[in-house]
Amino acid sequence: MATSPDQSIAMSLDAMGQKAREIRATCVQLAFDGKQGHLNGAMSSVELLIALYYSFLRCYPGQIAHPGRDRFVFSKGHACKSLYAVLADRGLIPRESLATYATNDSHLPSHPCKHALPLLDASSGSLGHGLGLVTGMAYALRLDQNPARCVAFLSDGECNEGSTWEAAMFAAAHKLDSVLAVVDYNGVQSVGRTDDLTGGASFEAKFRAFGWATRSINGHDFEQILSALAAVPFEKGHPTAIIAHTKAGAGVSFMEDQVLWHYRVPSREQVEQAFAELGARPIYTRGPT
Amino acid sequence: MRRAFSQALFELATHEGRLAFITADLGFQVFDDFEKRFPSRYVNVGVAEAQGIYVAAGMAAEGWLPITYSIASFATGRPLEQIRFCVSYPALPVTLVGAGRGYTYSTSGVSHHAVDDIALMSALPNMRVVIPGDPGEIAQLLPQVVASRGPSYFTVGRFGEPRFDAEEQAILDKARLLRGGKTPVAIFTTGEMANEVLAAHRLLTAQGIEPRIYQLHTVKPLDTATLEWVATEVAAMVIVEEHLPNGGLWSAIASWHAAANSTVKMKRLGPPDRYALGTVEHGELRRRLGYDAQSIADTCRTLCQTCT
């Protein structure tokens, strides 16, 4: 058993930028191959996931149940194309498995399932559960004197769910500073814009009012993301929320900030156009069809 | 039963070091001993039943054995989605305790009535549904439920219910024979209704009628082996439940009956499919809805006349 985690991989900002383009191209290819929508929320999360998996989360490749791993719940399960692409790029799942995305009996269904992919710390797809689950894990890990951190990756839309705020209350009450919430604030929900539905109240102010330490960043700027992650926990004794301002469909002009791309599956022409704009190709090759 | 529960919980926690108790701000003074002895394993999440399930699920994922606690109506329907997605789907070892199910809190109003809880919990794959009838069954079954290492719903009545004796020990997943008898009628019940049925039994034996009585403390999985055997021994089965007609014990036994092509006569006694409005004391409510001891006895007597 590895004694030290495979936590951080040295990479230049340029290399990270290139990786982000490849992951985006992979998301587009996955949407096309799997005939699945939910692309815009995948595209908005790319830099955040790369930064988390390459420079923050303690991972033990090949030892999925290692007690020292940081716990990670990708709560916005519908957007899992980016998660699968980053897991494959990071070597935590085989790259060739991406070609099975959303097909019969795949390890990579259209919403992540722990029964299909045991390395997940929880299944997702039903919104508003991720933050609560990691608070329970964090409470247990503290009893076990295990310093592993517990990260929930949330969409801004799923913060509509009241359960997110029950969890926020609990984490603050129990001073769970091993808990990190990353909010992918892309501004777009399923049928509308987040701020219109929430009254536009600031996420940072809301989490702070619940007793959290917070910081708002540009969720597409690796420098800002890495510097925020390096400062976690922001305050001892307080859970941390990073409010990452992002753009739905980021990186592809015709998808950016469009509610429509919560649903749409790209055509072959749109896939090629996306690759051209990104200047990148997917990290996997589609199998014979 | 609540005292029996807090004692059983305390005893279990003394030798099961990974057991934790999570309350949604209920159980005033009932769990003081537990909290004092195991402070880090006692969590009050506040009036936040959904969060209670998350804490339990998250702890269970880390190898703990959490027991959540709330009033039955708030323990089941309120956080149903959390139970479904975070406990039963991942098949985690969480015991969900609902206190005061049925019409235990009849005079508190519909908000506190839990007569759909068995239906809600039985509908979930992986979920075991255990409805003990007296303090003895609480003490016997709680350790078995926790040892089963799966998602379970477990109910606790209120204070001061009588203990009953039985022909057999309470064994998880097995129908428990409370009273044997020669009359070709069998009564099946679950939970604290067993006391009402035993009262009916006293009325009947005084008249020379001796139905056998089975307590199905485990409603899911249903002990169909015992049902099949009893069906060959009797002419009629009476199912007494304090639950709505859909999805409770009657529903489970009726499903077995249909699938088994059994020809045994079946009769249900229990509340109808409507809200119990108004303020009516528990015993009176049972009388009005036709499943108190007298009604049960009358039904059995009539069945005996037609069956024999």
Short mmCIF file of N, CA, C and O in Angstrom, two decimals, chain A residues 9-67:
data_model
loop_
_atom_site.label_atom_id
_atom_site.label_comp_id
_atom_site.label_asym_id
_atom_site.label_seq_id
_atom_site.Cartn_x
_atom_site.Cartn_y
_atom_site.Cartn_z
N ILE A 9 0.70 17.18 -9.05
CA ILE A 9 1.50 16.94 -10.23
C ILE A 9 1.96 18.29 -10.74
O ILE A 9 1.14 19.16 -11.04
N ALA A 10 3.27 18.45 -10.77
CA ALA A 10 3.81 19.75 -11.20
C ALA A 10 3.46 20.00 -12.66
O ALA A 10 3.66 19.14 -13.50
N MET A 11 2.90 21.16 -12.93
CA MET A 11 2.48 21.46 -14.29
C MET A 11 2.48 22.98 -14.44
O MET A 11 2.08 23.69 -13.53
N SER A 12 2.92 23.45 -15.60
CA SER A 12 2.89 24.89 -15.82
C SER A 12 1.46 25.33 -16.09
O SER A 12 0.59 24.52 -16.42
N LEU A 13 1.21 26.62 -15.95
CA LEU A 13 -0.13 27.14 -16.24
C LEU A 13 -0.48 26.90 -17.70
O LEU A 13 -1.64 26.61 -18.03
N ASP A 14 0.51 27.02 -18.57
CA ASP A 14 0.26 26.75 -20.00
C ASP A 14 -0.18 25.32 -20.22
O ASP A 14 -1.11 25.04 -20.97
N ALA A 15 0.51 24.40 -19.53
CA ALA A 15 0.17 22.99 -19.68
C ALA A 15 -1.24 22.73 -19.14
O ALA A 15 -2.01 21.95 -19.71
N MET A 16 -1.58 23.41 -18.07
CA MET A 16 -2.94 23.25 -17.53
C MET A 16 -3.98 23.78 -18.51
O MET A 16 -5.04 23.18 -18.70
N GLY A 17 -3.64 24.91 -19.13
CA GLY A 17 -4.55 25.49 -20.13
C GLY A 17 -4.77 24.54 -21.29
O GLY A 17 -5.91 24.36 -21.77
N GLN A 18 -3.69 23.91 -21.73
CA GLN A 18 -3.79 22.95 -22.83
C GLN A 18 -4.66 21.76 -22.39
O GLN A 18 -5.51 21.29 -23.14
N LYS A 19 -4.43 21.32 -21.16
CA LYS A 19 -5.21 20.21 -20.64
C LYS A 19 -6.70 20.57 -20.61
O LYS A 19 -7.55 19.76 -20.99
N ALA A 20 -6.99 21.79 -20.21
CA ALA A 20 -8.39 22.23 -20.16
C ALA A 20 -9.04 22.16 -21.54
O ALA A 20 -10.19 21.75 -21.69
N ARG A 21 -8.28 22.56 -22.58
CA ARG A 21 -8.84 22.50 -23.93
C ARG A 21 -9.12 21.05 -24.34
O ARG A 21 -10.14 20.74 -24.95
N GLU A 22 -8.20 20.16 -23.97
CA GLU A 22 -8.39 18.74 -24.33
C GLU A 22 -9.57 18.13 -23.57
O GLU A 22 -10.34 17.34 -24.13
N ILE A 23 -9.70 18.51 -22.31
CA ILE A 23 -10.83 17.98 -21.53
C ILE A 23 -12.15 18.50 -22.12
O ILE A 23 -13.13 17.75 -22.23
N ARG A 24 -12.17 19.76 -22.54
CA ARG A 24 -13.39 20.30 -23.15
C ARG A 24 -13.72 19.57 -24.45
O ARG A 24 -14.87 19.22 -24.70
N ALA A 25 -12.69 19.34 -25.26
CA ALA A 25 -12.92 18.60 -26.51
C ALA A 25 -13.45 17.21 -26.19
O ALA A 25 -14.35 16.68 -26.87
N THR A 26 -12.95 16.64 -25.10
CA THR A 26 -13.40 15.30 -24.69
C THR A 26 -14.87 15.34 -24.27
O THR A 26 -15.65 14.44 -24.60
N CYS A 27 -15.24 16.38 -23.54
CA CYS A 27 -16.65 16.53 -23.13
C CYS A 27 -17.57 16.59 -24.35
O CYS A 27 -18.64 15.97 -24.37
N VAL A 28 -17.15 17.35 -25.34
CA VAL A 28 -17.97 17.50 -26.55
C VAL A 28 -18.10 16.15 -27.26
O VAL A 28 -19.18 15.74 -27.69
N GLN A 29 -16.98 15.44 -27.34
CA GLN A 29 -17.00 14.12 -27.99
C GLN A 29 -17.90 13.16 -27.21
O GLN A 29 -18.66 12.39 -27.79
N LEU A 30 -17.81 13.21 -25.88
CA LEU A 30 -18.64 12.34 -25.04
C LEU A 30 -20.12 12.64 -25.26
O LEU A 30 -20.95 11.73 -25.35
N ALA A 31 -20.46 13.92 -25.36
CA ALA A 31 -21.86 14.30 -25.59
C ALA A 31 -22.33 13.73 -26.92
O ALA A 31 -23.45 13.20 -27.01
N PHE A 32 -21.47 13.82 -27.92
CA PHE A 32 -21.83 13.33 -29.25
C PHE A 32 -21.96 11.80 -29.24
O PHE A 32 -22.97 11.25 -29.67
N ASP A 33 -20.95 11.13 -28.70
CA ASP A 33 -20.95 9.66 -28.70
C ASP A 33 -22.08 9.10 -27.84
O ASP A 33 -22.75 8.15 -28.23
N GLY A 34 -22.26 9.70 -26.68
CA GLY A 34 -23.25 9.16 -25.75
C GLY A 34 -24.64 9.70 -25.98
O GLY A 34 -25.59 9.30 -25.31
N LYS A 35 -24.74 10.64 -26.96
CA LYS A 35 -26.03 11.29 -27.25
C LYS A 35 -26.66 11.86 -25.98
O LYS A 35 -27.84 11.66 -25.69
N GLN A 36 -25.83 12.56 -25.22
CA GLN A 36 -26.28 13.13 -23.96
C GLN A 36 -26.08 14.64 -23.97
O GLN A 36 -25.08 15.13 -24.48
N GLY A 37 -27.02 15.33 -23.34
CA GLY A 37 -26.87 16.78 -23.19
C GLY A 37 -26.07 17.12 -21.94
O GLY A 37 -25.11 16.45 -21.62
N HIS A 38 -26.47 18.18 -21.28
CA HIS A 38 -25.80 18.65 -20.07
C HIS A 38 -24.35 19.04 -20.33
O HIS A 38 -23.48 18.87 -19.48
N LEU A 39 -24.11 19.57 -21.52
CA LEU A 39 -22.73 19.93 -21.85
C LEU A 39 -22.29 21.21 -21.17
O LEU A 39 -21.15 21.33 -20.72
N ASN A 40 -23.20 22.20 -21.07
CA ASN A 40 -22.73 23.51 -20.61
C ASN A 40 -22.21 23.47 -19.17
O ASN A 40 -21.23 24.11 -18.85
N GLY A 41 -22.86 22.66 -18.33
CA GLY A 41 -22.40 22.55 -16.94
C GLY A 41 -21.12 21.74 -16.81
O GLY A 41 -20.39 21.87 -15.83
N ALA A 42 -20.86 20.88 -17.79
CA ALA A 42 -19.57 20.16 -17.80
C ALA A 42 -18.46 21.13 -18.20
O ALA A 42 -17.41 21.17 -17.56
N MET A 43 -18.74 21.92 -19.23
CA MET A 43 -17.71 22.85 -19.74
C MET A 43 -17.32 23.90 -18.70
O MET A 43 -16.18 24.32 -18.62
N SER A 44 -18.29 24.31 -17.88
CA SER A 44 -17.98 25.35 -16.89
C SER A 44 -17.07 24.83 -15.78
O SER A 44 -16.41 25.60 -15.09
N SER A 45 -17.04 23.51 -15.58
CA SER A 45 -16.35 22.95 -14.42
C SER A 45 -14.92 22.50 -14.70
O SER A 45 -14.24 22.02 -13.80
N VAL A 46 -14.46 22.65 -15.93
CA VAL A 46 -13.23 21.98 -16.36
C VAL A 46 -11.99 22.43 -15.58
O VAL A 46 -11.24 21.60 -15.04
N GLU A 47 -11.72 23.73 -15.52
CA GLU A 47 -10.51 24.20 -14.83
C GLU A 47 -10.55 23.81 -13.35
O GLU A 47 -9.53 23.43 -12.76
N LEU A 48 -11.74 23.92 -12.76
CA LEU A 48 -11.86 23.59 -11.32
C LEU A 48 -11.51 22.13 -11.07
O LEU A 48 -10.78 21.80 -10.13
N LEU A 49 -12.03 21.25 -11.93
CA LEU A 49 -11.76 19.82 -11.74
C LEU A 49 -10.29 19.49 -11.98
O LEU A 49 -9.70 18.68 -11.26
N ILE A 50 -9.71 20.11 -12.99
CA ILE A 50 -8.28 19.86 -13.25
C ILE A 50 -7.46 20.30 -12.05
O ILE A 50 -6.60 19.57 -11.56
N ALA A 51 -7.74 21.50 -11.55
CA ALA A 51 -6.97 22.00 -10.40
C ALA A 51 -7.16 21.09 -9.20
O ALA A 51 -6.20 20.75 -8.49
N LEU A 52 -8.39 20.64 -8.96
CA LEU A 52 -8.65 19.76 -7.81
C LEU A 52 -7.89 18.45 -7.95
O LEU A 52 -7.21 18.00 -7.02
N TYR A 53 -8.00 17.82 -9.12
CA TYR A 53 -7.41 16.49 -9.28
C TYR A 53 -5.90 16.51 -9.49
O TYR A 53 -5.23 15.51 -9.21
N TYR A 54 -5.35 17.63 -9.99
CA TYR A 54 -3.91 17.65 -10.23
C TYR A 54 -3.14 18.34 -9.13
O TYR A 54 -1.93 18.17 -9.03
N SER A 55 -3.80 19.14 -8.29
CA SER A 55 -2.98 19.84 -7.31
C SER A 55 -3.61 19.94 -5.92
O SER A 55 -3.09 20.64 -5.07
N PHE A 56 -4.74 19.26 -5.70
CA PHE A 56 -5.34 19.39 -4.37
C PHE A 56 -5.68 18.04 -3.74
O PHE A 56 -5.21 17.72 -2.65
N LEU A 57 -6.50 17.27 -4.42
CA LEU A 57 -7.03 16.04 -3.82
C LEU A 57 -5.92 15.00 -3.64
O LEU A 57 -5.17 14.71 -4.58
N ARG A 58 -5.85 14.44 -2.44
CA ARG A 58 -4.93 13.34 -2.21
C ARG A 58 -5.55 12.09 -2.80
O ARG A 58 -6.62 11.65 -2.37
N CYS A 59 -4.89 11.54 -3.81
CA CYS A 59 -5.42 10.35 -4.49
C CYS A 59 -4.42 9.21 -4.34
O CYS A 59 -3.22 9.44 -4.22
N TYR A 60 -4.92 8.01 -4.35
CA TYR A 60 -4.07 6.83 -4.32
C TYR A 60 -4.49 5.95 -5.49
O TYR A 60 -5.30 5.04 -5.32
N PRO A 61 -3.95 6.22 -6.68
CA PRO A 61 -4.39 5.46 -7.86
C PRO A 61 -4.24 3.95 -7.61
O PRO A 61 -3.24 3.51 -7.07
N GLY A 62 -5.27 3.23 -7.98
CA GLY A 62 -5.23 1.78 -7.79
C GLY A 62 -5.69 1.34 -6.41
O GLY A 62 -5.87 0.16 -6.16
N GLN A 63 -5.84 2.28 -5.49
CA GLN A 63 -6.30 1.92 -4.13
C GLN A 63 -7.52 2.78 -3.81
O GLN A 63 -7.42 3.74 -3.04
N ILE A 64 -8.64 2.44 -4.40
CA ILE A 64 -9.78 3.34 -4.35
C ILE A 64 -10.35 3.52 -2.95
O ILE A 64 -10.96 4.52 -2.66
N ALA A 65 -10.13 2.52 -2.07
CA ALA A 65 -10.70 2.65 -0.72
C ALA A 65 -9.64 3.09 0.29
O ALA A 65 -9.85 2.94 1.49
N HIS A 66 -8.52 3.60 -0.18
CA HIS A 66 -7.46 4.02 0.75
C HIS A 66 -8.03 5.03 1.77
O HIS A 66 -8.59 6.05 1.37
N PRO A 67 -7.88 4.74 3.06
CA PRO A 67 -8.51 5.63 4.05
C PRO A 67 -7.96 7.05 4.03
O PRO A 67 -8.64 7.98 4.46
#
